[in-house]
mmCIF file of C-alpha atoms in Angstrom:
data_model
loop_
_atom_site.group_PDB
_atom_site.id
_atom_site.type_symbol
_atom_site.label_atom_id
_atom_site.label_comp_id
_atom_site.label_asym_id
_atom_site.label_seq_id
_atom_site.Cartn_x
_atom_site.Cartn_y
_atom_site.Cartn_z
ATOM 1 C CA UNK E 711 -0.199 0.091 0.027
ATOM 2 C CA UNK E 712 3.165 2.210 -0.652
ATOM 3 C CA UNK E 713 2.409 5.532 -2.185
ATOM 4 C CA UNK E 714 3.248 6.086 -6.161
ATOM 5 C CA UNK E 715 2.178 9.160 -6.848
ATOM 6 C CA UNK E 716 1.271 12.396 -4.593
ATOM 7 C CA UNK E 717 -2.030 13.657 -5.627
ATOM 8 C CA UNK E 718 -1.029 16.636 -3.126
ATOM 9 C CA UNK E 719 -2.647 17.782 0.293
ATOM 10 C CA UNK E 720 -6.336 18.275 1.215
ATOM 11 C CA UNK E 721 -6.729 20.223 4.653
ATOM 12 C CA UNK E 722 -3.354 19.535 5.397
ATOM 13 C CA UNK E 723 -3.417 15.352 4.886
ATOM 14 C CA UNK E 724 -1.357 14.357 2.242
ATOM 15 C CA UNK E 725 -2.717 12.385 -0.236
ATOM 16 C CA UNK E 726 -1.781 9.681 -2.198
ATOM 17 C CA UNK E 727 -1.942 6.498 -4.933
ATOM 18 C CA UNK E 728 -0.709 3.220 -5.381
ATOM 19 C CA UNK E 729 -0.591 2.525 -8.705
ATOM 20 C CA UNK E 730 -2.921 -0.860 -8.002
ATOM 21 C CA UNK E 731 -5.711 1.753 -8.036
ATOM 22 C CA UNK E 732 -5.803 1.598 -11.927
ATOM 23 C CA UNK E 733 -6.770 -2.062 -11.672
ATOM 24 C CA UNK E 734 -9.571 -1.119 -9.703
ATOM 25 C CA UNK E 735 -10.645 1.386 -12.469
ATOM 26 C CA UNK E 736 -10.292 -0.891 -14.788
ATOM 27 C CA UNK E 737 -12.838 -3.395 -13.283
ATOM 28 C CA UNK E 738 -15.268 -0.498 -12.262
ATOM 29 C CA UNK E 739 -14.853 0.901 -15.646
ATOM 30 C CA UNK E 740 -14.972 -2.300 -17.808
ATOM 31 C CA UNK E 741 -18.084 -3.515 -15.605
ATOM 32 C CA UNK E 742 -20.083 -1.011 -16.253
ATOM 33 C CA UNK E 743 -19.156 0.308 -19.789
ATOM 34 C CA UNK E 744 -19.761 -3.582 -21.244
ATOM 35 C CA UNK E 745 -21.873 -4.901 -18.737
ATOM 36 C CA UNK E 746 -24.295 -3.049 -16.904
ATOM 37 C CA UNK E 747 -24.820 0.235 -18.875
ATOM 38 C CA UNK E 748 -25.265 -1.421 -21.931
ATOM 39 C CA UNK E 749 -28.133 -4.043 -19.833
ATOM 40 C CA UNK E 750 -30.105 -0.977 -17.983
ATOM 41 C CA UNK E 751 -29.719 1.422 -20.982
ATOM 42 C CA UNK E 752 -29.251 -0.019 -24.074
ATOM 43 C CA UNK E 753 -29.112 1.631 -27.322
ATOM 44 C CA UNK E 754 -26.075 3.764 -26.779
ATOM 45 C CA UNK E 755 -22.867 3.766 -28.783
ATOM 46 C CA UNK E 756 -19.718 2.085 -27.236
ATOM 47 C CA UNK E 757 -17.644 5.817 -26.561
ATOM 48 C CA UNK E 758 -20.677 6.879 -24.375
ATOM 49 C CA UNK E 759 -20.622 3.958 -22.392
ATOM 50 C CA UNK E 760 -16.777 4.298 -21.822
ATOM 51 C CA UNK E 761 -17.292 7.993 -20.911
ATOM 52 C CA UNK E 762 -20.263 7.383 -18.267
ATOM 53 C CA UNK E 763 -18.391 4.070 -16.851
ATOM 54 C CA UNK E 764 -15.101 5.768 -16.365
ATOM 55 C CA UNK E 765 -16.852 8.957 -15.011
ATOM 56 C CA UNK E 766 -18.355 6.462 -12.154
ATOM 57 C CA UNK E 767 -15.143 4.635 -11.411
ATOM 58 C CA UNK E 768 -13.368 8.412 -10.384
ATOM 59 C CA UNK E 769 -16.052 9.600 -8.682
ATOM 60 C CA UNK E 770 -16.431 5.969 -6.823
ATOM 61 C CA UNK E 771 -12.489 6.546 -6.175
ATOM 62 C CA UNK E 772 -13.702 10.178 -4.811
ATOM 63 C CA UNK E 773 -15.335 8.487 -2.747
ATOM 64 C CA UNK E 774 -13.467 6.280 -1.305
ATOM 65 C CA UNK E 775 -11.137 9.520 -0.253
ATOM 66 C CA UNK E 776 -13.929 11.499 1.151
ATOM 67 C CA UNK E 777 -14.324 8.209 3.511
ATOM 68 C CA UNK E 778 -10.412 7.937 4.407
ATOM 69 C CA UNK E 779 -10.566 11.556 4.988
ATOM 70 C CA UNK E 780 -13.367 11.775 7.543
ATOM 71 C CA UNK E 781 -11.606 9.262 9.269
ATOM 72 C CA UNK E 782 -7.835 10.825 9.137
ATOM 73 C CA UNK E 783 -9.966 14.675 10.130
ATOM 74 C CA UNK E 784 -11.553 13.120 13.053
ATOM 75 C CA UNK E 785 -8.349 11.115 13.806
ATOM 76 C CA UNK E 786 -6.311 14.181 13.704
ATOM 77 C CA UNK E 787 -9.298 16.580 16.013
ATOM 78 C CA UNK E 788 -8.675 13.856 18.462
ATOM 79 C CA UNK E 789 -4.781 13.740 19.240
ATOM 80 C CA UNK E 790 -4.383 11.255 17.051
ATOM 81 C CA UNK E 791 -1.483 12.294 14.344
ATOM 82 C CA UNK E 792 -2.312 11.693 10.968
ATOM 83 C CA UNK E 793 0.541 10.400 7.939
ATOM 84 C CA UNK E 794 -1.276 10.569 4.972
ATOM 85 C CA UNK E 795 -3.960 8.519 3.185
ATOM 86 C CA UNK E 796 -3.231 6.311 0.452
ATOM 87 C CA UNK E 797 -5.836 4.945 -2.327
ATOM 88 C CA UNK E 798 -4.731 1.196 -3.679
ATOM 89 C CA UNK E 799 -6.508 -1.950 -5.313
ATOM 90 C CA UNK E 800 -9.150 -2.957 -2.061
ATOM 91 C CA UNK E 801 -9.728 1.054 -1.426
ATOM 92 C CA UNK E 802 -7.881 3.498 0.565
ATOM 93 C CA UNK E 803 -5.925 3.677 3.968
ATOM 94 C CA UNK E 804 -5.696 6.216 5.867
ATOM 95 C CA UNK E 805 -2.609 6.025 7.777
ATOM 96 C CA UNK E 806 -2.487 7.072 11.503
ATOM 97 C CA UNK E 807 0.304 7.181 14.150
ATOM 98 C CA UNK E 808 -0.188 5.702 17.196
ATOM 99 C CA UNK E 809 -4.286 5.077 18.458
ATOM 100 C CA UNK E 810 -6.716 6.510 20.095
ATOM 101 C CA UNK E 811 -6.304 6.986 23.846
ATOM 102 C CA UNK E 812 -9.717 6.557 25.257
ATOM 103 C CA UNK E 813 -12.933 3.683 23.615
ATOM 104 C CA UNK E 814 -15.198 6.853 22.841
ATOM 105 C CA UNK E 815 -12.180 8.256 20.387
ATOM 106 C CA UNK E 816 -11.868 4.814 18.575
ATOM 107 C CA UNK E 817 -15.499 5.013 18.267
ATOM 108 C CA UNK E 818 -15.914 8.660 16.349
ATOM 109 C CA UNK E 819 -12.787 7.721 14.386
ATOM 110 C CA UNK E 820 -14.178 4.398 13.004
ATOM 111 C CA UNK E 821 -17.746 5.466 13.105
ATOM 112 C CA UNK E 822 -16.708 8.902 10.449
ATOM 113 C CA UNK E 823 -15.994 6.549 8.038
ATOM 114 C CA UNK E 824 -19.245 4.320 7.253
ATOM 115 C CA UNK E 825 -20.932 7.078 8.191
ATOM 116 C CA UNK E 826 -19.501 9.811 5.190
ATOM 117 C CA UNK E 827 -20.427 6.520 3.026
ATOM 118 C CA UNK E 828 -24.045 6.241 3.864
ATOM 119 C CA UNK E 829 -24.211 10.036 3.867
ATOM 120 C CA UNK E 830 -23.071 10.120 0.132
ATOM 121 C CA UNK E 831 -25.099 7.221 -0.596
ATOM 122 C CA UNK E 832 -27.732 8.946 0.257
ATOM 123 C CA UNK E 833 -27.070 12.274 -1.929
ATOM 124 C CA UNK E 834 -26.251 10.391 -4.855
ATOM 125 C CA UNK E 835 -29.444 8.792 -4.934
ATOM 126 C CA UNK E 836 -31.746 11.538 -4.317
ATOM 127 C CA UNK E 837 -29.810 13.135 -6.560
ATOM 128 C CA UNK E 838 -30.796 10.587 -9.008
ATOM 129 C CA UNK E 839 -34.480 10.808 -8.155
ATOM 130 C CA UNK E 840 -34.369 14.323 -8.846
ATOM 131 C CA UNK E 841 -33.254 14.011 -12.101
ATOM 132 C CA UNK E 842 -36.241 11.103 -12.706
ATOM 133 C CA UNK E 843 -38.465 13.497 -11.357
ATOM 134 C CA UNK E 844 -37.318 16.659 -14.007
ATOM 135 C CA UNK E 845 -37.379 14.269 -16.752
ATOM 136 C CA UNK E 846 -34.170 12.732 -17.084
ATOM 137 C CA UNK E 847 -33.498 9.620 -17.304
ATOM 138 C CA UNK E 848 -30.121 8.636 -19.046
ATOM 139 C CA UNK E 849 -26.286 7.485 -18.287
ATOM 140 C CA UNK E 850 -25.949 10.269 -16.148
ATOM 141 C CA UNK E 851 -28.678 9.108 -13.720
ATOM 142 C CA UNK E 852 -27.780 5.711 -14.396
ATOM 143 C CA UNK E 853 -23.872 6.836 -13.260
ATOM 144 C CA UNK E 854 -25.658 8.549 -10.026
ATOM 145 C CA UNK E 855 -27.210 5.684 -8.851
ATOM 146 C CA UNK E 856 -24.485 2.988 -9.293
ATOM 147 C CA UNK E 857 -22.203 5.797 -6.751
ATOM 148 C CA UNK E 858 -25.782 5.408 -5.055
ATOM 149 C CA UNK E 859 -25.582 1.872 -4.469
ATOM 150 C CA UNK E 860 -22.002 1.492 -4.076
ATOM 151 C CA UNK E 861 -21.556 3.549 -1.435
ATOM 152 C CA UNK E 862 -23.978 2.629 0.767
ATOM 153 C CA UNK E 863 -22.330 -0.390 0.180
ATOM 154 C CA UNK E 864 -19.130 0.507 1.524
ATOM 155 C CA UNK E 865 -20.877 1.994 4.422
ATOM 156 C CA UNK E 866 -23.096 -1.931 5.404
ATOM 157 C CA UNK E 867 -19.669 -3.687 4.545
ATOM 158 C CA UNK E 868 -17.617 -1.547 6.971
ATOM 159 C CA UNK E 869 -19.938 -1.553 9.436
ATOM 160 C CA UNK E 870 -18.899 -5.862 10.053
ATOM 161 C CA UNK E 871 -17.877 -6.276 13.742
ATOM 162 C CA UNK E 872 -14.507 -7.700 12.279
ATOM 163 C CA UNK E 873 -11.121 -5.919 12.206
ATOM 164 C CA UNK E 874 -9.097 -4.402 9.994
ATOM 165 C CA UNK E 875 -12.696 -3.284 9.057
ATOM 166 C CA UNK E 876 -14.669 -0.101 10.396
ATOM 167 C CA UNK E 877 -16.890 -1.999 12.374
ATOM 168 C CA UNK E 878 -14.196 -3.971 13.964
ATOM 169 C CA UNK E 879 -12.850 -0.612 15.519
ATOM 170 C CA UNK E 880 -16.776 -0.081 16.580
ATOM 171 C CA UNK E 881 -16.345 -3.553 18.458
ATOM 172 C CA UNK E 882 -12.717 -2.783 19.729
ATOM 173 C CA UNK E 883 -14.421 0.577 20.788
ATOM 174 C CA UNK E 884 -17.197 -1.101 22.712
ATOM 175 C CA UNK E 885 -15.238 -3.913 24.094
ATOM 176 C CA UNK E 886 -13.137 -1.659 25.222
ATOM 177 C CA UNK E 887 -15.207 0.615 27.068
ATOM 178 C CA UNK E 888 -17.056 -2.764 28.715
ATOM 179 C CA UNK E 889 -13.731 -4.455 29.578
ATOM 180 C CA UNK E 890 -11.150 -1.603 30.395
ATOM 181 C CA UNK E 891 -8.829 -3.073 28.579
ATOM 182 C CA UNK E 892 -8.125 -1.665 24.816
ATOM 183 C CA UNK E 893 -5.314 -4.834 24.225
ATOM 184 C CA UNK E 894 -7.561 -7.908 24.701
ATOM 185 C CA UNK E 895 -10.609 -6.000 23.126
ATOM 186 C CA UNK E 896 -8.454 -5.216 19.957
ATOM 187 C CA UNK E 897 -7.608 -8.974 20.106
ATOM 188 C CA UNK E 898 -11.441 -9.999 19.976
ATOM 189 C CA UNK E 899 -11.894 -7.605 17.182
ATOM 190 C CA UNK E 900 -8.839 -9.655 15.171
ATOM 191 C CA UNK E 901 -10.110 -12.709 15.835
ATOM 192 C CA UNK E 902 -13.322 -11.984 14.457
ATOM 193 C CA UNK E 903 -11.607 -10.145 11.386
ATOM 194 C CA UNK E 904 -10.163 -13.540 10.549
ATOM 195 C CA UNK E 905 -12.987 -15.935 11.089
ATOM 196 C CA UNK E 906 -14.991 -13.387 8.856
ATOM 197 C CA UNK E 907 -11.649 -13.419 6.400
ATOM 198 C CA UNK E 908 -12.083 -17.190 6.345
ATOM 199 C CA UNK E 909 -15.773 -17.080 5.479
ATOM 200 C CA UNK E 910 -14.849 -14.725 2.503
ATOM 201 C CA UNK E 911 -12.355 -16.831 1.037
ATOM 202 C CA UNK E 912 -14.976 -19.757 1.292
ATOM 203 C CA UNK E 913 -17.468 -18.222 -0.589
ATOM 204 C CA UNK E 914 -15.314 -16.975 -3.415
ATOM 205 C CA UNK E 915 -14.227 -20.517 -4.222
ATOM 206 C CA UNK E 916 -17.904 -21.839 -3.879
ATOM 207 C CA UNK E 917 -18.811 -19.215 -6.705
ATOM 208 C CA UNK E 918 -15.493 -20.195 -8.481
ATOM 209 C CA UNK E 919 -16.842 -23.583 -8.397
ATOM 210 C CA UNK E 920 -20.152 -22.966 -8.862
ATOM 211 C CA UNK E 921 -19.205 -20.955 -11.936
ATOM 212 C CA UNK E 922 -20.158 -17.564 -11.091
ATOM 213 C CA UNK E 923 -16.041 -16.510 -12.721
ATOM 214 C CA UNK E 924 -14.234 -13.020 -11.512
ATOM 215 C CA UNK E 925 -16.895 -12.536 -8.959
ATOM 216 C CA UNK E 926 -15.538 -15.398 -6.878
ATOM 217 C CA UNK E 927 -11.640 -14.765 -7.524
ATOM 218 C CA UNK E 928 -12.500 -11.481 -6.413
ATOM 219 C CA UNK E 929 -14.593 -12.097 -2.635
ATOM 220 C CA UNK E 930 -11.719 -14.533 -1.904
ATOM 221 C CA UNK E 931 -8.911 -11.829 -2.572
ATOM 222 C CA UNK E 932 -10.545 -9.529 -0.338
ATOM 223 C CA UNK E 933 -11.030 -12.407 2.076
ATOM 224 C CA UNK E 934 -6.943 -12.900 2.117
ATOM 225 C CA UNK E 935 -6.465 -9.352 2.941
ATOM 226 C CA UNK E 936 -8.886 -9.363 5.530
ATOM 227 C CA UNK E 937 -7.534 -12.362 7.164
ATOM 228 C CA UNK E 938 -3.767 -11.169 6.864
ATOM 229 C CA UNK E 939 -4.379 -7.342 8.171
ATOM 230 C CA UNK E 940 -6.713 -8.974 11.111
ATOM 231 C CA UNK E 941 -3.522 -11.115 11.734
ATOM 232 C CA UNK E 942 -1.265 -8.520 12.086
ATOM 233 C CA UNK E 943 -3.572 -6.868 14.415
ATOM 234 C CA UNK E 944 -3.812 -9.145 16.757
ATOM 235 C CA UNK E 945 0.009 -9.513 16.791
ATOM 236 C CA UNK E 946 0.263 -6.380 17.014
ATOM 237 C CA UNK E 947 -2.157 -5.735 20.524
ATOM 238 C CA UNK E 948 -0.588 -9.211 21.749
ATOM 239 C CA UNK E 949 3.101 -7.240 21.881
ATOM 240 C CA UNK E 950 1.479 -3.763 22.650
ATOM 241 C CA UNK E 951 -0.725 -4.997 25.895
ATOM 242 C CA UNK E 952 2.278 -6.669 26.890
ATOM 243 C CA UNK E 953 4.178 -3.602 26.571
ATOM 244 C CA UNK E 954 1.056 -1.484 27.749
ATOM 245 C CA UNK E 955 2.624 1.705 30.252
ATOM 246 C CA UNK E 956 6.254 1.169 29.037
ATOM 247 C CA UNK E 957 8.093 4.559 28.097
ATOM 248 C CA UNK E 958 10.197 4.468 25.465
ATOM 249 C CA UNK E 959 13.229 5.239 28.082
ATOM 250 C CA UNK E 960 12.730 1.972 29.495
ATOM 251 C CA UNK E 961 13.486 -0.012 26.213
ATOM 252 C CA UNK E 962 16.221 2.098 24.552
ATOM 253 C CA UNK E 963 20.006 1.720 24.157
ATOM 254 C CA UNK E 964 21.741 4.410 25.729
ATOM 255 C CA UNK E 965 24.274 5.965 25.655
ATOM 256 C CA UNK E 966 23.916 6.079 21.930
ATOM 257 C CA UNK E 967 27.112 5.843 19.874
ATOM 258 C CA UNK E 968 26.717 9.131 16.986
ATOM 259 C CA UNK E 969 28.526 10.048 14.174
ATOM 260 C CA UNK E 970 30.206 12.645 11.914
ATOM 261 C CA UNK E 971 27.625 13.215 8.873
ATOM 262 C CA UNK E 972 30.664 14.267 6.744
ATOM 263 C CA UNK E 973 32.570 11.407 7.813
ATOM 264 C CA UNK E 974 33.414 9.155 4.734
ATOM 265 C CA UNK E 975 32.313 5.345 4.811
ATOM 266 C CA UNK E 976 35.400 3.781 4.783
ATOM 267 C CA UNK E 977 36.568 6.152 7.803
ATOM 268 C CA UNK E 978 33.803 5.391 9.665
ATOM 269 C CA UNK E 979 33.831 1.359 8.851
ATOM 270 C CA UNK E 980 37.173 0.786 10.138
ATOM 271 C CA UNK E 981 37.530 3.287 13.103
ATOM 272 C CA UNK E 982 34.016 3.278 14.488
ATOM 273 C CA UNK E 983 31.586 0.252 13.210
ATOM 274 C CA UNK E 984 34.255 -2.587 13.080
ATOM 275 C CA UNK E 985 35.132 -1.887 16.167
ATOM 276 C CA UNK E 986 31.988 -0.514 18.423
ATOM 277 C CA UNK E 987 30.523 -3.207 16.374
ATOM 278 C CA UNK E 988 26.551 -1.121 16.989
ATOM 279 C CA UNK E 989 24.552 -1.590 14.136
ATOM 280 C CA UNK E 990 23.081 2.422 14.701
ATOM 281 C CA UNK E 991 24.498 5.362 14.241
ATOM 282 C CA UNK E 992 22.573 8.534 14.676
ATOM 283 C CA UNK E 993 24.162 10.992 12.913
ATOM 284 C CA UNK E 994 24.472 14.772 14.742
ATOM 285 C CA UNK E 995 26.283 18.549 13.111
ATOM 286 C CA UNK E 996 28.269 20.011 15.050
ATOM 287 C CA UNK E 997 25.581 21.774 17.321
ATOM 288 C CA UNK E 998 24.613 18.573 18.442
ATOM 289 C CA UNK E 999 20.837 18.682 15.993
ATOM 290 C CA UNK E 1000 20.320 15.145 14.538
ATOM 291 C CA UNK E 1001 20.602 14.809 10.714
ATOM 292 C CA UNK E 1002 19.674 11.833 9.481
ATOM 293 C CA UNK E 1003 20.514 8.087 11.017
ATOM 294 C CA UNK E 1004 22.974 5.261 9.386
ATOM 295 C CA UNK E 1005 22.769 1.745 9.608
ATOM 296 C CA UNK E 1006 24.499 -1.114 8.890
ATOM 297 C CA UNK E 1007 22.637 -2.153 6.334
ATOM 298 C CA UNK E 1008 22.303 1.476 4.170
ATOM 299 C CA UNK E 1009 26.096 0.775 4.697
ATOM 300 C CA UNK E 1010 26.131 -1.893 3.054
ATOM 301 C CA UNK E 1011 25.114 -0.654 -0.302
ATOM 302 C CA UNK E 1012 27.814 1.622 -0.763
ATOM 303 C CA UNK E 1013 30.959 -0.665 -3.438
ATOM 304 C CA UNK E 1014 33.633 -1.150 -1.881
ATOM 305 C CA UNK E 1015 35.326 1.477 -4.578
ATOM 306 C CA UNK E 1016 33.257 4.372 -3.594
ATOM 307 C CA UNK E 1017 33.754 3.972 0.873
ATOM 308 C CA UNK E 1018 36.350 6.663 0.318
ATOM 309 C CA UNK E 1019 34.394 9.234 -1.777
ATOM 310 C CA UNK E 1020 31.044 8.752 -0.168
ATOM 311 C CA UNK E 1021 30.186 10.919 3.224
ATOM 312 C CA UNK E 1022 28.060 9.229 5.666
ATOM 313 C CA UNK E 1023 25.011 11.600 4.915
ATOM 314 C CA UNK E 1024 24.997 10.593 1.347
ATOM 315 C CA UNK E 1025 23.603 6.892 2.444
ATOM 316 C CA UNK E 1026 21.552 8.102 5.919
ATOM 317 C CA UNK E 1027 18.529 7.731 6.364
ATOM 318 C CA UNK E 1028 17.182 11.521 6.174
ATOM 319 C CA UNK E 1029 15.951 13.120 9.207
ATOM 320 C CA UNK E 1030 12.250 13.652 7.642
ATOM 321 C CA UNK E 1031 11.969 10.224 7.582
ATOM 322 C CA UNK E 1032 13.903 9.309 10.768
ATOM 323 C CA UNK E 1033 11.314 7.996 13.654
ATOM 324 C CA UNK E 1034 11.800 9.774 16.608
ATOM 325 C CA UNK E 1035 10.160 9.730 20.314
ATOM 326 C CA UNK E 1036 10.617 11.304 23.499
ATOM 327 C CA UNK E 1037 11.648 8.817 26.931
ATOM 328 C CA UNK E 1038 8.365 9.232 28.600
ATOM 329 C CA UNK E 1039 6.521 8.610 25.253
ATOM 330 C CA UNK E 1040 4.495 5.310 25.514
ATOM 331 C CA UNK E 1041 6.442 2.875 23.752
ATOM 332 C CA UNK E 1042 3.248 1.324 21.887
ATOM 333 C CA UNK E 1043 2.856 4.677 20.406
ATOM 334 C CA UNK E 1044 6.242 4.585 19.206
ATOM 335 C CA UNK E 1045 6.146 0.839 17.399
ATOM 336 C CA UNK E 1046 3.974 1.808 14.766
ATOM 337 C CA UNK E 1047 6.780 3.755 13.410
ATOM 338 C CA UNK E 1048 8.883 1.421 12.878
ATOM 339 C CA UNK E 1049 10.004 0.931 9.551
ATOM 340 C CA UNK E 1050 11.066 2.770 6.971
ATOM 341 C CA UNK E 1051 14.766 3.492 5.731
ATOM 342 C CA UNK E 1052 15.347 3.549 9.190
ATOM 343 C CA UNK E 1053 15.461 -0.245 9.775
ATOM 344 C CA UNK E 1054 13.031 -0.306 12.686
ATOM 345 C CA UNK E 1055 15.326 1.840 14.100
ATOM 346 C CA UNK E 1056 14.000 5.036 16.275
ATOM 347 C CA UNK E 1057 16.526 7.781 17.708
ATOM 348 C CA UNK E 1058 15.091 8.993 20.999
ATOM 349 C CA UNK E 1059 15.539 12.536 21.761
ATOM 350 C CA UNK E 1060 15.657 14.515 24.934
ATOM 351 C CA UNK E 1061 15.322 18.602 24.601
ATOM 352 C CA UNK E 1062 16.521 17.740 21.133
ATOM 353 C CA UNK E 1063 19.847 16.034 22.380
ATOM 354 C CA UNK E 1064 19.870 12.031 21.135
ATOM 355 C CA UNK E 1065 19.963 10.181 24.264
ATOM 356 C CA UNK E 1066 19.200 6.690 22.862
ATOM 357 C CA UNK E 1067 18.258 4.491 20.318
ATOM 358 C CA UNK E 1068 15.306 2.502 20.075
ATOM 359 C CA UNK E 1069 15.761 -1.227 17.707
ATOM 360 C CA UNK E 1070 14.252 -4.315 17.082
ATOM 361 C CA UNK E 1071 16.484 -6.680 19.355
ATOM 362 C CA UNK E 1072 15.726 -3.721 22.151
ATOM 363 C CA UNK E 1073 12.104 -4.312 21.839
ATOM 364 C CA UNK E 1074 12.794 -7.910 21.830
ATOM 365 C CA UNK E 1075 14.715 -8.115 24.769
ATOM 366 C CA UNK E 1076 12.331 -6.724 26.674
ATOM 367 C CA UNK E 1077 9.237 -8.642 25.204
ATOM 368 C CA UNK E 1078 11.485 -11.889 26.428
ATOM 369 C CA UNK E 1079 11.395 -10.268 30.092
ATOM 370 C CA UNK E 1080 8.250 -9.213 30.184
ATOM 371 C CA UNK E 1081 7.625 -13.123 29.682
ATOM 372 C CA UNK E 1082 10.158 -14.245 32.087
ATOM 373 C CA UNK E 1083 8.836 -11.805 34.860
ATOM 374 C CA UNK E 1084 5.339 -13.171 34.190
ATOM 375 C CA UNK E 1085 6.419 -16.596 34.816
ATOM 376 C CA UNK E 1086 7.975 -15.994 37.590
ATOM 377 C CA UNK E 1087 5.319 -14.236 39.437
ATOM 378 C CA UNK E 1088 2.692 -16.308 38.048
ATOM 379 C CA UNK E 1089 4.000 -19.870 37.044
ATOM 380 C CA UNK E 1090 0.839 -21.153 35.998
ATOM 381 C CA UNK E 1091 0.229 -18.531 33.273
ATOM 382 C CA UNK E 1092 2.464 -19.751 31.194
ATOM 383 C CA UNK E 1093 3.947 -16.406 29.524
ATOM 384 C CA UNK E 1094 2.382 -12.821 28.329
ATOM 385 C CA UNK E 1095 2.098 -9.681 30.950
ATOM 386 C CA UNK E 1096 1.535 -6.319 30.691
ATOM 387 C CA UNK E 1097 4.872 -5.105 31.728
ATOM 388 C CA UNK E 1098 3.725 -2.471 33.481
ATOM 389 C CA UNK E 1099 2.970 -4.807 36.466
ATOM 390 C CA UNK E 1100 6.493 -5.935 36.588
ATOM 391 C CA UNK E 1101 8.294 -5.435 40.015
ATOM 392 C CA UNK E 1102 10.711 -1.966 40.700
ATOM 393 C CA UNK E 1103 8.113 0.181 38.408
ATOM 394 C CA UNK E 1104 8.090 -1.675 35.302
ATOM 395 C CA UNK E 1105 11.424 -1.263 34.052
ATOM 396 C CA UNK E 1106 12.842 -4.959 33.194
#
C-alpha cells in the first residue's frame, strides 16, 4: 500500500495513490461499460458507455477518498497524528501514527467513515431521484444510481464487526468501554476479522466452483487481505498488551554512539563500525542536532570502490524519515512508526539532544524479560503479561 505518486494535500493531509488503484478503475469501468450500462440502457454507443463508466469509477475513488479523509480529520481532532491517506487496489487507508487514547475517540474515528459513505449514498440517490422527477433518465442518472448503491454497500460492508474493517474498530471500542482493556478488545476484534476473512475466502471459492467467475476470485482476494490484516493486528495487539504502560526510555539503548555526517564511509567503517560493532548510528551536526540515521544495512549498499569518497550523510536515512520519540512517550505509540528507511530503528531525543536508540532487538529483549517476569510471578500462566505490572516500576 505504499504511495506511488502524490495527489497533494487536502486540509493539510497528504493524499497519495498506489499504482494498483488503476486495476480497480479498469475493473469498475469495464464492468459498467460492457456489462451494467448496456443492460439497463441499451442502444447507446460504446463511447458513451465508456465515458460514463470512467466517470463513475473516478467518482467512486473520490467517494473512497472522502471516506478515508473523514477518518483522518476526526482522528486528528481526537489527538491522533495523521501521516497521510493512500488509495490502492482494495480501497483506501488512512495512515495514523498511534491509536486513540479512549474508547470514545476510537468509536468516533471508526464510525465516521461508514457514516460518510452512507451520507454520500443518500445524496447520490437523492440526486438520481431528482433527475428522474425532472424528466432525465439517461447515462448520467445511471451513474448516480451506481454511486448511490456502491456507497451504501461500502458503508454496510465496513460496519461488519471484524477488524480491520471499521466495524471491527467499533467492536473494539465497545469492548474497550466494557472491559477497560484496549488490547484484549483488539485481539477479540482481530479474531472476528480472521473468521470473517475465512468466510469470504470460502464463499469466493464456492462461487468459482459454481461458475460465478471473476466475482468469486475478487471475493477470495478480499477475504485473504482481511485474514492477513486481522492476523497482523492481533499480533500487534498482543505485543502492545505486553508492553502497555512502558515508556520508550525504559527500552532504549543508551547512550547512543553518534557519528559525523561528513565522515567518509571507509573511515567510519574502520574507525567506528568495525570496532564498536553497533548496528545503528545517529548522525549529528556540530551543534548536536540530529540530521539523519545510518545503519549497517545502508552502509552495505555502498560499493567498496566508492567508500572512500562517499559521505555518511549521502547514504543516511534523512531526518524527515527517521522515527523519533521522547523518553517518556509510551512505547506502544512508537512501535507503528518503526518502519521505512530506518530499518526498524528510532532515535530518542530529550530536548533535541540524542539520548538513545530503540531497535528491534531492544523491543524483543523487553518482551522476553516481560515473559520471564510473568512466568516468575504467575507460574501457571504460561507467559504473556502487561509489562507495566513488572516489579520496580515496570522497568526490565
